[in-house]
Amino acid sequence: MSSDFIFSIALFCLGFLLLAVELFLIPGLGIVGPIGLVVLAGGVVYAWTTLGSVWGLAGLGLSLLISVLGLWLFPKSKTAKRLILDNPQKGNTAANTDFGYLIGKQGRALTPLHPSGSGEFDDERFDIITDGVYLEAGQEIRVISAQGARIVVEAVED
């Protein structure tokens, strides 16, 4: 075996190693993976120019095959299982919740409202907002409007 062939194989192995590190050990960093792709491309170009077009095409085909295989196996890996949400939330969400029943109810601000914060009505905590007025925690408040999950309150005057 010639030293050109060995060097070409070494470039391919290093490129795949860097891609595997990016996919399985430090996903999302985005530095090691692109370097691995450049090293793989360098291996293909090196094989093509020094060993000939047959070896260049073989290296390109092998690179594509192993890359596709790695991407196919990645979702089944432990790393992917940690990254992918497998238990989506069910039940009410802010998009489909209507708090219209709170209009007119009185409660108290649990946090300072600058202008948003938390309030309590009938022993239940809600995210609330004022019309731009700053209110202190503990102040008595009343719901003046509720559109979807947006609950607007005002201070209760004594």
Short mmCIF file of C-alpha atoms in Angstrom, two decimals:
data_model
loop_
_atom_site.label_atom_id
_atom_site.label_comp_id
_atom_site.label_asym_id
_atom_site.label_seq_id
_atom_site.Cartn_x
_atom_site.Cartn_y
_atom_site.Cartn_z
CA MET A 1 0.00 0.00 0.00
CA SER A 2 1.22 3.41 -0.87
CA SER A 3 1.51 6.27 1.59
CA ASP A 4 -1.06 8.24 -0.48
CA PHE A 5 -3.62 5.49 0.05
CA ILE A 6 -2.94 5.33 3.79
CA PHE A 7 -3.13 9.12 4.11
CA SER A 8 -6.43 9.15 2.22
CA ILE A 9 -7.88 6.46 4.51
CA ALA A 10 -6.63 8.42 7.54
CA LEU A 11 -8.45 11.54 6.32
CA PHE A 12 -11.68 9.57 5.89
CA CYS A 13 -11.38 8.02 9.35
CA LEU A 14 -10.62 11.38 10.97
CA GLY A 15 -13.57 13.00 9.19
CA PHE A 16 -15.96 10.26 10.33
CA LEU A 17 -14.59 10.40 13.84
CA LEU A 18 -15.20 14.15 14.01
CA LEU A 19 -18.74 13.72 12.66
CA ALA A 20 -19.44 10.99 15.22
CA VAL A 21 -18.15 13.23 18.01
CA GLU A 22 -20.46 16.01 16.81
CA LEU A 23 -23.49 13.73 16.58
CA PHE A 24 -23.09 11.56 19.64
CA LEU A 25 -20.91 13.35 22.20
CA ILE A 26 -21.35 17.11 21.82
CA PRO A 27 -24.43 17.69 19.62
CA GLY A 28 -25.36 21.25 18.88
CA LEU A 29 -21.93 22.80 19.30
CA GLY A 30 -21.55 23.13 15.54
CA ILE A 31 -17.77 23.32 15.34
CA VAL A 32 -16.51 19.75 15.20
CA GLY A 33 -19.10 18.57 12.64
CA PRO A 34 -18.26 21.13 9.95
CA ILE A 35 -14.55 20.46 10.48
CA GLY A 36 -15.30 16.75 9.98
CA LEU A 37 -17.14 17.51 6.73
CA VAL A 38 -14.19 19.56 5.48
CA VAL A 39 -11.78 16.75 6.38
CA LEU A 40 -14.02 14.23 4.56
CA ALA A 41 -14.17 16.48 1.50
CA GLY A 42 -10.40 16.84 1.69
CA GLY A 43 -10.08 13.06 1.79
CA VAL A 44 -12.22 12.72 -1.35
CA VAL A 45 -10.25 15.40 -3.19
CA TYR A 46 -6.94 13.93 -2.07
CA ALA A 47 -7.98 10.41 -3.15
CA TRP A 48 -9.23 11.76 -6.49
CA THR A 49 -6.06 13.72 -7.28
CA THR A 50 -3.45 11.24 -6.05
CA LEU A 51 -5.09 7.83 -6.50
CA GLY A 52 -7.35 8.50 -9.48
CA SER A 53 -11.01 8.99 -10.22
CA VAL A 54 -12.01 5.42 -9.30
CA TRP A 55 -10.70 5.79 -5.75
CA GLY A 56 -12.12 9.33 -5.54
CA LEU A 57 -15.60 8.09 -6.52
CA ALA A 58 -15.26 5.15 -4.14
CA GLY A 59 -14.35 7.52 -1.30
CA LEU A 60 -17.22 9.85 -2.16
CA GLY A 61 -19.72 6.98 -2.30
CA LEU A 62 -18.45 5.47 0.94
CA SER A 63 -18.59 8.88 2.65
CA LEU A 64 -22.19 9.42 1.57
CA LEU A 65 -23.21 5.90 2.57
CA ILE A 66 -21.68 6.10 6.03
CA SER A 67 -23.05 9.63 6.58
CA VAL A 68 -26.59 8.55 5.69
CA LEU A 69 -26.23 5.48 7.89
CA GLY A 70 -25.08 7.68 10.80
CA LEU A 71 -28.02 10.05 10.35
CA TRP A 72 -30.38 7.07 10.22
CA LEU A 73 -28.94 5.62 13.43
CA PHE A 74 -28.71 8.92 15.32
CA PRO A 75 -32.41 9.15 16.34
CA LYS A 76 -32.07 5.73 17.98
CA SER A 77 -29.06 6.76 20.07
CA LYS A 78 -29.03 7.68 23.77
CA THR A 79 -27.93 11.21 22.89
CA ALA A 80 -30.91 11.74 20.60
CA LYS A 81 -33.30 10.36 23.20
CA ARG A 82 -32.02 12.99 25.64
CA LEU A 83 -32.47 15.76 23.06
CA ILE A 84 -35.89 14.80 21.68
CA LEU A 85 -39.04 15.37 23.70
CA ASP A 86 -40.85 12.05 23.93
CA ASN A 87 -43.57 13.04 26.40
CA PRO A 88 -45.44 16.03 24.99
CA GLN A 89 -47.62 17.98 27.40
CA LYS A 90 -51.29 17.30 27.28
CA GLY A 91 -54.25 19.24 28.60
CA ASN A 92 -54.95 22.93 28.62
CA THR A 93 -52.46 25.31 27.14
CA ALA A 94 -52.44 29.07 27.02
CA ALA A 95 -53.66 28.98 23.43
CA ASN A 96 -56.91 27.15 24.21
CA THR A 97 -57.69 28.50 27.69
CA ASP A 98 -60.40 31.10 28.24
CA PHE A 99 -60.44 32.99 31.51
CA GLY A 100 -63.60 34.99 30.75
CA TYR A 101 -65.22 33.65 33.92
CA LEU A 102 -62.76 35.78 35.95
CA ILE A 103 -64.08 39.14 34.69
CA GLY A 104 -65.25 41.20 37.67
CA LYS A 105 -63.61 38.94 40.28
CA GLN A 106 -61.50 40.53 42.97
CA GLY A 107 -58.27 39.17 44.30
CA ARG A 108 -54.80 40.32 45.25
CA ALA A 109 -51.48 40.80 43.50
CA LEU A 110 -48.99 38.14 44.57
CA THR A 111 -46.03 39.91 42.95
CA PRO A 112 -45.38 43.50 41.98
CA LEU A 113 -47.14 44.21 38.68
CA HIS A 114 -44.68 46.16 36.51
CA PRO A 115 -47.02 45.82 34.53
CA SER A 116 -47.16 42.00 34.54
CA GLY A 117 -46.89 39.50 37.34
CA SER A 118 -48.98 37.01 39.29
CA GLY A 119 -52.29 37.39 41.04
CA GLU A 120 -54.62 35.22 43.06
CA PHE A 121 -58.37 34.86 42.59
CA ASP A 122 -60.40 32.32 44.59
CA ASP A 123 -57.19 30.69 45.91
CA GLU A 124 -55.89 30.07 42.37
CA ARG A 125 -52.76 31.70 40.91
CA PHE A 126 -52.80 33.37 37.47
CA ASP A 127 -50.39 35.30 35.27
CA ILE A 128 -51.86 38.79 34.96
CA ILE A 129 -51.12 42.20 33.47
CA THR A 130 -52.25 45.79 34.11
CA ASP A 131 -53.02 48.51 31.59
CA GLY A 132 -49.54 49.91 32.16
CA VAL A 133 -50.05 50.94 35.79
CA TYR A 134 -47.53 49.66 38.30
CA LEU A 135 -49.08 47.96 41.34
CA GLU A 136 -47.41 46.63 44.47
CA ALA A 137 -47.59 43.07 45.75
CA GLY A 138 -50.52 42.48 48.11
CA GLN A 139 -52.71 45.18 46.54
CA GLU A 140 -56.37 44.36 45.94
CA ILE A 141 -57.12 43.96 42.22
CA ARG A 142 -60.11 43.27 39.95
CA VAL A 143 -60.19 41.58 36.54
CA ILE A 144 -61.42 44.02 33.87
CA SER A 145 -60.90 41.86 30.78
CA ALA A 146 -59.78 38.39 29.77
CA GLN A 147 -59.01 37.48 26.18
CA GLY A 148 -57.73 33.94 25.86
CA ALA A 149 -54.94 33.60 28.38
CA ARG A 150 -54.41 37.37 28.78
CA ILE A 151 -55.95 38.58 32.03
CA VAL A 152 -56.00 42.36 32.53
CA VAL A 153 -56.52 43.77 36.03
CA GLU A 154 -56.88 47.15 37.74
CA ALA A 155 -56.44 48.29 41.31
CA VAL A 156 -59.53 48.20 43.55
CA GLU A 157 -60.08 51.68 44.92
CA ASP A 158 -60.96 51.93 48.64
#
